[in-house]
């Protein structure tokens, strides 16, 4: 794909994610269901944090494209490295995890992850923007251009560290409020919850490996952006 076309695409994707993030974070306080938006606000939900992550990723991608267009290749190389690290370690696996885990649990019992009270506050289009569209965007990014993946050990350590930070945030909120971020967590005993977190980490690691596999199958082992 031509650099100018990539720049237009990344710019549009950035604007879209910025708009979606703005929409979900500016729900009027009086409209928020009290049982959902407690301590931590929207920033305790992985879905919302993922929106911010995607906005940052596409912003970095657009900056890399612009630098390539104006022939600032030395600066572009550094930004491209950051772009590829963001995408491979976080943007693709987290988006895939958010989409698949949300709709799996929603189909099983929506009250565990997305109570019906939210339907009165969050319109259907915004729900799909947060939980559905993130996966097609991630797949389109893989099709649009190759990404250089880090060494497997480095990538998994970074992904595991970010997962640890989020789990720590979830546990901190519970210690302060006595309420779980997602009602689903209340169904588990402490060992069961630890096993659930470990299983979730294993799943998101599998999505990391899947993204690397797709990147290699589509673009080959040696073709990378420059």
mmCIF file with all atom_site columns, C-alpha atoms in Angstrom:
data_model
loop_
_atom_site.group_PDB
_atom_site.id
_atom_site.type_symbol
_atom_site.label_atom_id
_atom_site.label_alt_id
_atom_site.label_comp_id
_atom_site.label_asym_id
_atom_site.label_entity_id
_atom_site.label_seq_id
_atom_site.pdbx_PDB_ins_code
_atom_site.Cartn_x
_atom_site.Cartn_y
_atom_site.Cartn_z
_atom_site.occupancy
_atom_site.B_iso_or_equiv
_atom_site.pdbx_formal_charge
_atom_site.auth_seq_id
_atom_site.auth_comp_id
_atom_site.auth_asym_id
_atom_site.auth_atom_id
_atom_site.pdbx_PDB_model_num
ATOM 1   C CA . UNK A 1 1   ? 0.000   0.000   0.000  1.00 0.00 ? 1   UNK A CA 1
ATOM 2   C CA . UNK A 1 2   ? 1.305   3.463   -0.897 1.00 0.00 ? 2   UNK A CA 1
ATOM 3   C CA . UNK A 1 3   ? 2.554   5.602   1.975  1.00 0.00 ? 3   UNK A CA 1
ATOM 4   C CA . UNK A 1 4   ? 0.035   8.343   1.171  1.00 0.00 ? 4   UNK A CA 1
ATOM 5   C CA . UNK A 1 5   ? -2.807  5.820   1.290  1.00 0.00 ? 5   UNK A CA 1
ATOM 6   C CA . UNK A 1 6   ? -1.504  4.430   4.572  1.00 0.00 ? 6   UNK A CA 1
ATOM 7   C CA . UNK A 1 7   ? -1.334  7.945   5.980  1.00 0.00 ? 7   UNK A CA 1
ATOM 8   C CA . UNK A 1 8   ? -4.965  8.598   5.055  1.00 0.00 ? 8   UNK A CA 1
ATOM 9   C CA . UNK A 1 9   ? -6.064  5.275   6.546  1.00 0.00 ? 9   UNK A CA 1
ATOM 10  C CA . UNK A 1 10  ? -4.127  5.732   9.774  1.00 0.00 ? 10  UNK A CA 1
ATOM 11  C CA . UNK A 1 11  ? -5.405  9.285   10.117 1.00 0.00 ? 11  UNK A CA 1
ATOM 12  C CA . UNK A 1 12  ? -9.016  8.149   9.715  1.00 0.00 ? 12  UNK A CA 1
ATOM 13  C CA . UNK A 1 13  ? -8.497  5.276   12.161 1.00 0.00 ? 13  UNK A CA 1
ATOM 14  C CA . UNK A 1 14  ? -6.983  7.675   14.716 1.00 0.00 ? 14  UNK A CA 1
ATOM 15  C CA . UNK A 1 15  ? -9.894  10.100  14.364 1.00 0.00 ? 15  UNK A CA 1
ATOM 16  C CA . UNK A 1 16  ? -12.367 7.211   14.715 1.00 0.00 ? 16  UNK A CA 1
ATOM 17  C CA . UNK A 1 17  ? -10.798 5.879   17.909 1.00 0.00 ? 17  UNK A CA 1
ATOM 18  C CA . UNK A 1 18  ? -10.457 9.370   19.330 1.00 0.00 ? 18  UNK A CA 1
ATOM 19  C CA . UNK A 1 19  ? -14.155 9.955   18.659 1.00 0.00 ? 19  UNK A CA 1
ATOM 20  C CA . UNK A 1 20  ? -15.203 6.624   20.211 1.00 0.00 ? 20  UNK A CA 1
ATOM 21  C CA . UNK A 1 21  ? -13.014 7.226   23.270 1.00 0.00 ? 21  UNK A CA 1
ATOM 22  C CA . UNK A 1 22  ? -14.437 10.718  23.642 1.00 0.00 ? 22  UNK A CA 1
ATOM 23  C CA . UNK A 1 23  ? -17.982 9.376   23.333 1.00 0.00 ? 23  UNK A CA 1
ATOM 24  C CA . UNK A 1 24  ? -17.617 6.728   26.048 1.00 0.00 ? 24  UNK A CA 1
ATOM 25  C CA . UNK A 1 25  ? -15.685 8.944   28.455 1.00 0.00 ? 25  UNK A CA 1
ATOM 26  C CA . UNK A 1 26  ? -18.145 11.835  28.199 1.00 0.00 ? 26  UNK A CA 1
ATOM 27  C CA . UNK A 1 27  ? -21.290 10.015  29.220 1.00 0.00 ? 27  UNK A CA 1
ATOM 28  C CA . UNK A 1 28  ? -23.054 12.346  31.615 1.00 0.00 ? 28  UNK A CA 1
ATOM 29  C CA . UNK A 1 29  ? -22.440 11.442  35.246 1.00 0.00 ? 29  UNK A CA 1
ATOM 30  C CA . UNK A 1 30  ? -26.141 11.452  36.101 1.00 0.00 ? 30  UNK A CA 1
ATOM 31  C CA . UNK A 1 31  ? -26.816 8.935   33.323 1.00 0.00 ? 31  UNK A CA 1
ATOM 32  C CA . UNK A 1 32  ? -24.268 6.377   34.469 1.00 0.00 ? 32  UNK A CA 1
ATOM 33  C CA . UNK A 1 33  ? -25.693 3.302   36.221 1.00 0.00 ? 33  UNK A CA 1
ATOM 34  C CA . UNK A 1 34  ? -24.484 3.472   39.823 1.00 0.00 ? 34  UNK A CA 1
ATOM 35  C CA . UNK A 1 35  ? -23.594 -0.213  39.905 1.00 0.00 ? 35  UNK A CA 1
ATOM 36  C CA . UNK A 1 36  ? -21.282 0.135   36.925 1.00 0.00 ? 36  UNK A CA 1
ATOM 37  C CA . UNK A 1 37  ? -19.401 3.439   37.124 1.00 0.00 ? 37  UNK A CA 1
ATOM 38  C CA . UNK A 1 38  ? -17.956 3.424   40.616 1.00 0.00 ? 38  UNK A CA 1
ATOM 39  C CA . UNK A 1 39  ? -14.370 3.919   41.730 1.00 0.00 ? 39  UNK A CA 1
ATOM 40  C CA . UNK A 1 40  ? -12.072 4.235   38.735 1.00 0.00 ? 40  UNK A CA 1
ATOM 41  C CA . UNK A 1 41  ? -14.828 5.310   36.369 1.00 0.00 ? 41  UNK A CA 1
ATOM 42  C CA . UNK A 1 42  ? -14.529 3.985   32.843 1.00 0.00 ? 42  UNK A CA 1
ATOM 43  C CA . UNK A 1 43  ? -10.773 3.599   33.295 1.00 0.00 ? 43  UNK A CA 1
ATOM 44  C CA . UNK A 1 44  ? -11.191 0.298   35.103 1.00 0.00 ? 44  UNK A CA 1
ATOM 45  C CA . UNK A 1 45  ? -12.572 -1.432  31.988 1.00 0.00 ? 45  UNK A CA 1
ATOM 46  C CA . UNK A 1 46  ? -10.179 -3.131  29.594 1.00 0.00 ? 46  UNK A CA 1
ATOM 47  C CA . UNK A 1 47  ? -12.453 -2.133  26.708 1.00 0.00 ? 47  UNK A CA 1
ATOM 48  C CA . UNK A 1 48  ? -11.983 1.584   27.372 1.00 0.00 ? 48  UNK A CA 1
ATOM 49  C CA . UNK A 1 49  ? -8.253  1.247   27.996 1.00 0.00 ? 49  UNK A CA 1
ATOM 50  C CA . UNK A 1 50  ? -8.028  -0.589  24.676 1.00 0.00 ? 50  UNK A CA 1
ATOM 51  C CA . UNK A 1 51  ? -9.705  2.333   22.901 1.00 0.00 ? 51  UNK A CA 1
ATOM 52  C CA . UNK A 1 52  ? -7.017  4.648   24.249 1.00 0.00 ? 52  UNK A CA 1
ATOM 53  C CA . UNK A 1 53  ? -4.341  2.145   23.229 1.00 0.00 ? 53  UNK A CA 1
ATOM 54  C CA . UNK A 1 54  ? -5.707  1.990   19.677 1.00 0.00 ? 54  UNK A CA 1
ATOM 55  C CA . UNK A 1 55  ? -5.900  5.788   19.420 1.00 0.00 ? 55  UNK A CA 1
ATOM 56  C CA . UNK A 1 56  ? -2.257  6.035   20.520 1.00 0.00 ? 56  UNK A CA 1
ATOM 57  C CA . UNK A 1 57  ? -1.201  3.302   18.097 1.00 0.00 ? 57  UNK A CA 1
ATOM 58  C CA . UNK A 1 58  ? -2.908  4.877   15.078 1.00 0.00 ? 58  UNK A CA 1
ATOM 59  C CA . UNK A 1 59  ? -1.598  8.296   16.069 1.00 0.00 ? 59  UNK A CA 1
ATOM 60  C CA . UNK A 1 60  ? 1.944   6.917   16.122 1.00 0.00 ? 60  UNK A CA 1
ATOM 61  C CA . UNK A 1 61  ? 1.312   5.134   12.811 1.00 0.00 ? 61  UNK A CA 1
ATOM 62  C CA . UNK A 1 62  ? 0.072   8.344   11.179 1.00 0.00 ? 62  UNK A CA 1
ATOM 63  C CA . UNK A 1 63  ? 3.129   10.215  12.464 1.00 0.00 ? 63  UNK A CA 1
ATOM 64  C CA . UNK A 1 64  ? 5.404   7.543   10.959 1.00 0.00 ? 64  UNK A CA 1
ATOM 65  C CA . UNK A 1 65  ? 3.617   7.866   7.622  1.00 0.00 ? 65  UNK A CA 1
ATOM 66  C CA . UNK A 1 66  ? 3.947   11.648  7.618  1.00 0.00 ? 66  UNK A CA 1
ATOM 67  C CA . UNK A 1 67  ? 7.661   11.445  8.410  1.00 0.00 ? 67  UNK A CA 1
ATOM 68  C CA . UNK A 1 68  ? 8.139   9.024   5.523  1.00 0.00 ? 68  UNK A CA 1
ATOM 69  C CA . UNK A 1 69  ? 6.229   11.329  3.166  1.00 0.00 ? 69  UNK A CA 1
ATOM 70  C CA . UNK A 1 70  ? 8.416   14.309  4.041  1.00 0.00 ? 70  UNK A CA 1
ATOM 71  C CA . UNK A 1 71  ? 11.568  12.159  3.793  1.00 0.00 ? 71  UNK A CA 1
ATOM 72  C CA . UNK A 1 72  ? 12.528  12.420  7.470  1.00 0.00 ? 72  UNK A CA 1
ATOM 73  C CA . UNK A 1 73  ? 13.657  8.799   7.333  1.00 0.00 ? 73  UNK A CA 1
ATOM 74  C CA . UNK A 1 74  ? 15.926  8.856   10.397 1.00 0.00 ? 74  UNK A CA 1
ATOM 75  C CA . UNK A 1 75  ? 13.090  10.054  12.620 1.00 0.00 ? 75  UNK A CA 1
ATOM 76  C CA . UNK A 1 76  ? 10.626  7.782   10.837 1.00 0.00 ? 76  UNK A CA 1
ATOM 77  C CA . UNK A 1 77  ? 12.732  4.710   11.599 1.00 0.00 ? 77  UNK A CA 1
ATOM 78  C CA . UNK A 1 78  ? 12.478  5.310   15.344 1.00 0.00 ? 78  UNK A CA 1
ATOM 79  C CA . UNK A 1 79  ? 8.729   5.965   15.181 1.00 0.00 ? 79  UNK A CA 1
ATOM 80  C CA . UNK A 1 80  ? 8.192   2.867   13.028 1.00 0.00 ? 80  UNK A CA 1
ATOM 81  C CA . UNK A 1 81  ? 9.968   0.750   15.633 1.00 0.00 ? 81  UNK A CA 1
ATOM 82  C CA . UNK A 1 82  ? 7.605   2.116   18.303 1.00 0.00 ? 82  UNK A CA 1
ATOM 83  C CA . UNK A 1 83  ? 4.616   1.534   16.020 1.00 0.00 ? 83  UNK A CA 1
ATOM 84  C CA . UNK A 1 84  ? 5.541   -2.073  15.369 1.00 0.00 ? 84  UNK A CA 1
ATOM 85  C CA . UNK A 1 85  ? 6.179   -2.775  19.053 1.00 0.00 ? 85  UNK A CA 1
ATOM 86  C CA . UNK A 1 86  ? 2.835   -1.251  20.018 1.00 0.00 ? 86  UNK A CA 1
ATOM 87  C CA . UNK A 1 87  ? 0.970   -3.248  17.416 1.00 0.00 ? 87  UNK A CA 1
ATOM 88  C CA . UNK A 1 88  ? 2.627   -6.613  17.919 1.00 0.00 ? 88  UNK A CA 1
ATOM 89  C CA . UNK A 1 89  ? 2.712   -6.668  21.721 1.00 0.00 ? 89  UNK A CA 1
ATOM 90  C CA . UNK A 1 90  ? -0.472  -4.776  22.595 1.00 0.00 ? 90  UNK A CA 1
ATOM 91  C CA . UNK A 1 91  ? -2.743  -3.409  19.865 1.00 0.00 ? 91  UNK A CA 1
ATOM 92  C CA . UNK A 1 92  ? -3.419  -6.683  18.051 1.00 0.00 ? 92  UNK A CA 1
ATOM 93  C CA . UNK A 1 93  ? -3.600  -9.173  20.966 1.00 0.00 ? 93  UNK A CA 1
ATOM 94  C CA . UNK A 1 94  ? -5.608  -6.860  23.234 1.00 0.00 ? 94  UNK A CA 1
ATOM 95  C CA . UNK A 1 95  ? -8.144  -5.959  20.508 1.00 0.00 ? 95  UNK A CA 1
ATOM 96  C CA . UNK A 1 96  ? -8.584  -9.622  19.618 1.00 0.00 ? 96  UNK A CA 1
ATOM 97  C CA . UNK A 1 97  ? -8.977  -10.561 23.277 1.00 0.00 ? 97  UNK A CA 1
ATOM 98  C CA . UNK A 1 98  ? -11.504 -7.780  23.935 1.00 0.00 ? 98  UNK A CA 1
ATOM 99  C CA . UNK A 1 99  ? -13.678 -8.735  20.972 1.00 0.00 ? 99  UNK A CA 1
ATOM 100 C CA . UNK A 1 100 ? -13.665 -12.511 21.385 1.00 0.00 ? 100 UNK A CA 1
ATOM 101 C CA . UNK A 1 101 ? -13.855 -12.661 25.191 1.00 0.00 ? 101 UNK A CA 1
ATOM 102 C CA . UNK A 1 102 ? -16.591 -10.020 25.382 1.00 0.00 ? 102 UNK A CA 1
ATOM 103 C CA . UNK A 1 103 ? -18.916 -11.607 22.844 1.00 0.00 ? 103 UNK A CA 1
ATOM 104 C CA . UNK A 1 104 ? -18.290 -15.098 24.205 1.00 0.00 ? 104 UNK A CA 1
ATOM 105 C CA . UNK A 1 105 ? -19.279 -14.039 27.726 1.00 0.00 ? 105 UNK A CA 1
ATOM 106 C CA . UNK A 1 106 ? -22.063 -11.783 26.428 1.00 0.00 ? 106 UNK A CA 1
ATOM 107 C CA . UNK A 1 107 ? -23.601 -14.740 24.577 1.00 0.00 ? 107 UNK A CA 1
ATOM 108 C CA . UNK A 1 108 ? -23.299 -16.951 27.663 1.00 0.00 ? 108 UNK A CA 1
ATOM 109 C CA . UNK A 1 109 ? -24.658 -14.401 30.172 1.00 0.00 ? 109 UNK A CA 1
ATOM 110 C CA . UNK A 1 110 ? -24.446 -10.708 29.350 1.00 0.00 ? 110 UNK A CA 1
ATOM 111 C CA . UNK A 1 111 ? -24.993 -9.679  32.977 1.00 0.00 ? 111 UNK A CA 1
ATOM 112 C CA . UNK A 1 112 ? -21.520 -10.969 33.777 1.00 0.00 ? 112 UNK A CA 1
ATOM 113 C CA . UNK A 1 113 ? -19.827 -8.379  31.556 1.00 0.00 ? 113 UNK A CA 1
ATOM 114 C CA . UNK A 1 114 ? -22.381 -5.894  30.188 1.00 0.00 ? 114 UNK A CA 1
ATOM 115 C CA . UNK A 1 115 ? -25.475 -5.422  32.376 1.00 0.00 ? 115 UNK A CA 1
ATOM 116 C CA . UNK A 1 116 ? -28.734 -4.522  30.643 1.00 0.00 ? 116 UNK A CA 1
ATOM 117 C CA . UNK A 1 117 ? -28.735 -1.180  32.466 1.00 0.00 ? 117 UNK A CA 1
ATOM 118 C CA . UNK A 1 118 ? -25.991 -0.082  30.077 1.00 0.00 ? 118 UNK A CA 1
ATOM 119 C CA . UNK A 1 119 ? -28.371 -0.334  27.112 1.00 0.00 ? 119 UNK A CA 1
ATOM 120 C CA . UNK A 1 120 ? -30.086 2.818   28.375 1.00 0.00 ? 120 UNK A CA 1
ATOM 121 C CA . UNK A 1 121 ? -26.810 4.728   28.440 1.00 0.00 ? 121 UNK A CA 1
ATOM 122 C CA . UNK A 1 122 ? -24.589 3.310   25.695 1.00 0.00 ? 122 UNK A CA 1
ATOM 123 C CA . UNK A 1 123 ? -26.137 3.180   22.197 1.00 0.00 ? 123 UNK A CA 1
ATOM 124 C CA . UNK A 1 124 ? -25.828 -0.001  20.139 1.00 0.00 ? 124 UNK A CA 1
ATOM 125 C CA . UNK A 1 125 ? -23.380 1.562   17.664 1.00 0.00 ? 125 UNK A CA 1
ATOM 126 C CA . UNK A 1 126 ? -21.017 2.516   20.500 1.00 0.00 ? 126 UNK A CA 1
ATOM 127 C CA . UNK A 1 127 ? -21.158 -0.986  21.952 1.00 0.00 ? 127 UNK A CA 1
ATOM 128 C CA . UNK A 1 128 ? -20.114 -2.436  18.589 1.00 0.00 ? 128 UNK A CA 1
ATOM 129 C CA . UNK A 1 129 ? -17.493 0.274   18.115 1.00 0.00 ? 129 UNK A CA 1
ATOM 130 C CA . UNK A 1 130 ? -15.899 -0.742  21.412 1.00 0.00 ? 130 UNK A CA 1
ATOM 131 C CA . UNK A 1 131 ? -16.293 -4.510  21.231 1.00 0.00 ? 131 UNK A CA 1
ATOM 132 C CA . UNK A 1 132 ? -16.727 -5.534  17.586 1.00 0.00 ? 132 UNK A CA 1
ATOM 133 C CA . UNK A 1 133 ? -14.986 -3.116  15.216 1.00 0.00 ? 133 UNK A CA 1
ATOM 134 C CA . UNK A 1 134 ? -11.684 -3.364  17.088 1.00 0.00 ? 134 UNK A CA 1
ATOM 135 C CA . UNK A 1 135 ? -10.978 -6.808  15.610 1.00 0.00 ? 135 UNK A CA 1
ATOM 136 C CA . UNK A 1 136 ? -11.555 -5.935  11.905 1.00 0.00 ? 136 UNK A CA 1
ATOM 137 C CA . UNK A 1 137 ? -9.369  -2.852  12.387 1.00 0.00 ? 137 UNK A CA 1
ATOM 138 C CA . UNK A 1 138 ? -6.571  -5.020  13.814 1.00 0.00 ? 138 UNK A CA 1
ATOM 139 C CA . UNK A 1 139 ? -6.844  -7.535  10.979 1.00 0.00 ? 139 UNK A CA 1
ATOM 140 C CA . UNK A 1 140 ? -6.896  -4.767  8.376  1.00 0.00 ? 140 UNK A CA 1
ATOM 141 C CA . UNK A 1 141 ? -3.711  -3.352  9.867  1.00 0.00 ? 141 UNK A CA 1
ATOM 142 C CA . UNK A 1 142 ? -1.959  -6.690  9.356  1.00 0.00 ? 142 UNK A CA 1
ATOM 143 C CA . UNK A 1 143 ? -3.143  -6.756  5.738  1.00 0.00 ? 143 UNK A CA 1
ATOM 144 C CA . UNK A 1 144 ? -2.128  -3.141  5.121  1.00 0.00 ? 144 UNK A CA 1
ATOM 145 C CA . UNK A 1 145 ? 1.580   -3.431  5.907  1.00 0.00 ? 145 UNK A CA 1
ATOM 146 C CA . UNK A 1 146 ? 4.161   -5.713  7.532  1.00 0.00 ? 146 UNK A CA 1
ATOM 147 C CA . UNK A 1 147 ? 5.201   -5.210  11.153 1.00 0.00 ? 147 UNK A CA 1
ATOM 148 C CA . UNK A 1 148 ? 8.502   -6.190  12.710 1.00 0.00 ? 148 UNK A CA 1
ATOM 149 C CA . UNK A 1 149 ? 7.882   -8.353  15.774 1.00 0.00 ? 149 UNK A CA 1
ATOM 150 C CA . UNK A 1 150 ? 10.325  -8.245  18.703 1.00 0.00 ? 150 UNK A CA 1
ATOM 151 C CA . UNK A 1 151 ? 12.204  -11.300 19.934 1.00 0.00 ? 151 UNK A CA 1
ATOM 152 C CA . UNK A 1 152 ? 9.611   -13.719 21.353 1.00 0.00 ? 152 UNK A CA 1
ATOM 153 C CA . UNK A 1 153 ? 10.950  -13.503 24.911 1.00 0.00 ? 153 UNK A CA 1
ATOM 154 C CA . UNK A 1 154 ? 10.921  -9.700  24.880 1.00 0.00 ? 154 UNK A CA 1
ATOM 155 C CA . UNK A 1 155 ? 7.428   -9.543  23.404 1.00 0.00 ? 155 UNK A CA 1
ATOM 156 C CA . UNK A 1 156 ? 5.948   -11.967 25.918 1.00 0.00 ? 156 UNK A CA 1
ATOM 157 C CA . UNK A 1 157 ? 7.652   -10.260 28.867 1.00 0.00 ? 157 UNK A CA 1
ATOM 158 C CA . UNK A 1 158 ? 6.198   -6.884  27.802 1.00 0.00 ? 158 UNK A CA 1
ATOM 159 C CA . UNK A 1 159 ? 2.745   -8.369  27.260 1.00 0.00 ? 159 UNK A CA 1
ATOM 160 C CA . UNK A 1 160 ? 2.878   -10.186 30.599 1.00 0.00 ? 160 UNK A CA 1
ATOM 161 C CA . UNK A 1 161 ? 3.974   -7.013  32.378 1.00 0.00 ? 161 UNK A CA 1
ATOM 162 C CA . UNK A 1 162 ? 1.056   -5.013  30.975 1.00 0.00 ? 162 UNK A CA 1
ATOM 163 C CA . UNK A 1 163 ? -1.337  -7.840  31.914 1.00 0.00 ? 163 UNK A CA 1
ATOM 164 C CA . UNK A 1 164 ? 0.110   -7.805  35.445 1.00 0.00 ? 164 UNK A CA 1
ATOM 165 C CA . UNK A 1 165 ? -0.474  -4.053  35.702 1.00 0.00 ? 165 UNK A CA 1
ATOM 166 C CA . UNK A 1 166 ? -4.109  -4.389  34.659 1.00 0.00 ? 166 UNK A CA 1
ATOM 167 C CA . UNK A 1 167 ? -4.768  -7.301  37.041 1.00 0.00 ? 167 UNK A CA 1
ATOM 168 C CA . UNK A 1 168 ? -3.158  -5.275  39.824 1.00 0.00 ? 168 UNK A CA 1
ATOM 169 C CA . UNK A 1 169 ? -5.481  -2.356  38.977 1.00 0.00 ? 169 UNK A CA 1
ATOM 170 C CA . UNK A 1 170 ? -8.513  -4.671  39.112 1.00 0.00 ? 170 UNK A CA 1
ATOM 171 C CA . UNK A 1 171 ? -7.439  -6.087  42.488 1.00 0.00 ? 171 UNK A CA 1
ATOM 172 C CA . UNK A 1 172 ? -6.731  -2.610  43.847 1.00 0.00 ? 172 UNK A CA 1
ATOM 173 C CA . UNK A 1 173 ? -10.222 -1.441  42.910 1.00 0.00 ? 173 UNK A CA 1
ATOM 174 C CA . UNK A 1 174 ? -11.695 -4.477  44.682 1.00 0.00 ? 174 UNK A CA 1
ATOM 175 C CA . UNK A 1 175 ? -9.610  -3.786  47.794 1.00 0.00 ? 175 UNK A CA 1
ATOM 176 C CA . UNK A 1 176 ? -10.893 -0.204  47.899 1.00 0.00 ? 176 UNK A CA 1
ATOM 177 C CA . UNK A 1 177 ? -14.557 -0.715  46.974 1.00 0.00 ? 177 UNK A CA 1
ATOM 178 C CA . UNK A 1 178 ? -15.287 -4.366  47.767 1.00 0.00 ? 178 UNK A CA 1
ATOM 179 C CA . UNK A 1 179 ? -16.796 -4.618  44.277 1.00 0.00 ? 179 UNK A CA 1
ATOM 180 C CA . UNK A 1 180 ? -15.359 -6.382  41.258 1.00 0.00 ? 180 UNK A CA 1
ATOM 181 C CA . UNK A 1 181 ? -14.819 -4.542  37.975 1.00 0.00 ? 181 UNK A CA 1
ATOM 182 C CA . UNK A 1 182 ? -16.809 -7.290  36.241 1.00 0.00 ? 182 UNK A CA 1
ATOM 183 C CA . UNK A 1 183 ? -19.588 -9.236  38.032 1.00 0.00 ? 183 UNK A CA 1
ATOM 184 C CA . UNK A 1 184 ? -18.061 -12.379 36.544 1.00 0.00 ? 184 UNK A CA 1
ATOM 185 C CA . UNK A 1 185 ? -15.176 -12.244 39.023 1.00 0.00 ? 185 UNK A CA 1
ATOM 186 C CA . UNK A 1 186 ? -17.513 -12.583 42.002 1.00 0.00 ? 186 UNK A CA 1
ATOM 187 C CA . UNK A 1 187 ? -18.341 -16.149 40.911 1.00 0.00 ? 187 UNK A CA 1
ATOM 188 C CA . UNK A 1 188 ? -14.804 -17.373 41.612 1.00 0.00 ? 188 UNK A CA 1
ATOM 189 C CA . UNK A 1 189 ? -12.992 -18.385 44.769 1.00 0.00 ? 189 UNK A CA 1
ATOM 190 C CA . UNK A 1 190 ? -9.497  -16.865 45.157 1.00 0.00 ? 190 UNK A CA 1
ATOM 191 C CA . UNK A 1 191 ? -7.803  -19.940 43.592 1.00 0.00 ? 191 UNK A CA 1
ATOM 192 C CA . UNK A 1 192 ? -10.449 -19.993 40.864 1.00 0.00 ? 192 UNK A CA 1
ATOM 193 C CA . UNK A 1 193 ? -9.892  -16.308 40.120 1.00 0.00 ? 193 UNK A CA 1
ATOM 194 C CA . UNK A 1 194 ? -6.138  -16.863 39.927 1.00 0.00 ? 194 UNK A CA 1
ATOM 195 C CA . UNK A 1 195 ? -6.754  -19.711 37.478 1.00 0.00 ? 195 UNK A CA 1
ATOM 196 C CA . UNK A 1 196 ? -9.106  -17.474 35.459 1.00 0.00 ? 196 UNK A CA 1
ATOM 197 C CA . UNK A 1 197 ? -6.479  -14.731 35.218 1.00 0.00 ? 197 UNK A CA 1
ATOM 198 C CA . UNK A 1 198 ? -3.830  -17.273 34.235 1.00 0.00 ? 198 UNK A CA 1
ATOM 199 C CA . UNK A 1 199 ? -6.133  -18.725 31.585 1.00 0.00 ? 199 UNK A CA 1
ATOM 200 C CA . UNK A 1 200 ? -6.904  -15.264 30.235 1.00 0.00 ? 200 UNK A CA 1
ATOM 201 C CA . UNK A 1 201 ? -3.193  -14.514 30.014 1.00 0.00 ? 201 UNK A CA 1
ATOM 202 C CA . UNK A 1 202 ? -2.641  -17.779 28.131 1.00 0.00 ? 202 UNK A CA 1
ATOM 203 C CA . UNK A 1 203 ? -5.392  -16.807 25.679 1.00 0.00 ? 203 UNK A CA 1
ATOM 204 C CA . UNK A 1 204 ? -4.010  -13.342 25.037 1.00 0.00 ? 204 UNK A CA 1
ATOM 205 C CA . UNK A 1 205 ? -0.541  -14.860 24.504 1.00 0.00 ? 205 UNK A CA 1
ATOM 206 C CA . UNK A 1 206 ? -2.093  -17.169 21.913 1.00 0.00 ? 206 UNK A CA 1
ATOM 207 C CA . UNK A 1 207 ? -3.484  -14.092 20.160 1.00 0.00 ? 207 UNK A CA 1
ATOM 208 C CA . UNK A 1 208 ? -0.006  -12.554 20.195 1.00 0.00 ? 208 UNK A CA 1
ATOM 209 C CA . UNK A 1 209 ? 1.344   -15.696 18.530 1.00 0.00 ? 209 UNK A CA 1
ATOM 210 C CA . UNK A 1 210 ? -1.558  -15.685 16.068 1.00 0.00 ? 210 UNK A CA 1
ATOM 211 C CA . UNK A 1 211 ? -0.787  -12.110 15.048 1.00 0.00 ? 211 UNK A CA 1
ATOM 212 C CA . UNK A 1 212 ? 2.855   -12.994 14.499 1.00 0.00 ? 212 UNK A CA 1
ATOM 213 C CA . UNK A 1 213 ? 1.805   -16.029 12.450 1.00 0.00 ? 213 UNK A CA 1
ATOM 214 C CA . UNK A 1 214 ? -0.506  -13.950 10.238 1.00 0.00 ? 214 UNK A CA 1
ATOM 215 C CA . UNK A 1 215 ? 2.161   -11.305 9.744  1.00 0.00 ? 215 UNK A CA 1
ATOM 216 C CA . UNK A 1 216 ? 4.668   -13.962 8.674  1.00 0.00 ? 216 UNK A CA 1
ATOM 217 C CA . UNK A 1 217 ? 2.220   -15.807 6.413  1.00 0.00 ? 217 UNK A CA 1
ATOM 218 C CA . UNK A 1 218 ? 1.125   -12.632 4.611  1.00 0.00 ? 218 UNK A CA 1
ATOM 219 C CA . UNK A 1 219 ? 4.415   -10.785 4.391  1.00 0.00 ? 219 UNK A CA 1
ATOM 220 C CA . UNK A 1 220 ? 7.060   -13.480 4.721  1.00 0.00 ? 220 UNK A CA 1
ATOM 221 C CA . UNK A 1 221 ? 9.937   -13.721 7.155  1.00 0.00 ? 221 UNK A CA 1
ATOM 222 C CA . UNK A 1 222 ? 12.088  -10.947 5.804  1.00 0.00 ? 222 UNK A CA 1
ATOM 223 C CA . UNK A 1 223 ? 9.808   -8.274  4.331  1.00 0.00 ? 223 UNK A CA 1
ATOM 224 C CA . UNK A 1 224 ? 9.404   -5.426  6.809  1.00 0.00 ? 224 UNK A CA 1
ATOM 225 C CA . UNK A 1 225 ? 8.453   -1.765  6.601  1.00 0.00 ? 225 UNK A CA 1
ATOM 226 C CA . UNK A 1 226 ? 11.289  0.719   6.424  1.00 0.00 ? 226 UNK A CA 1
#
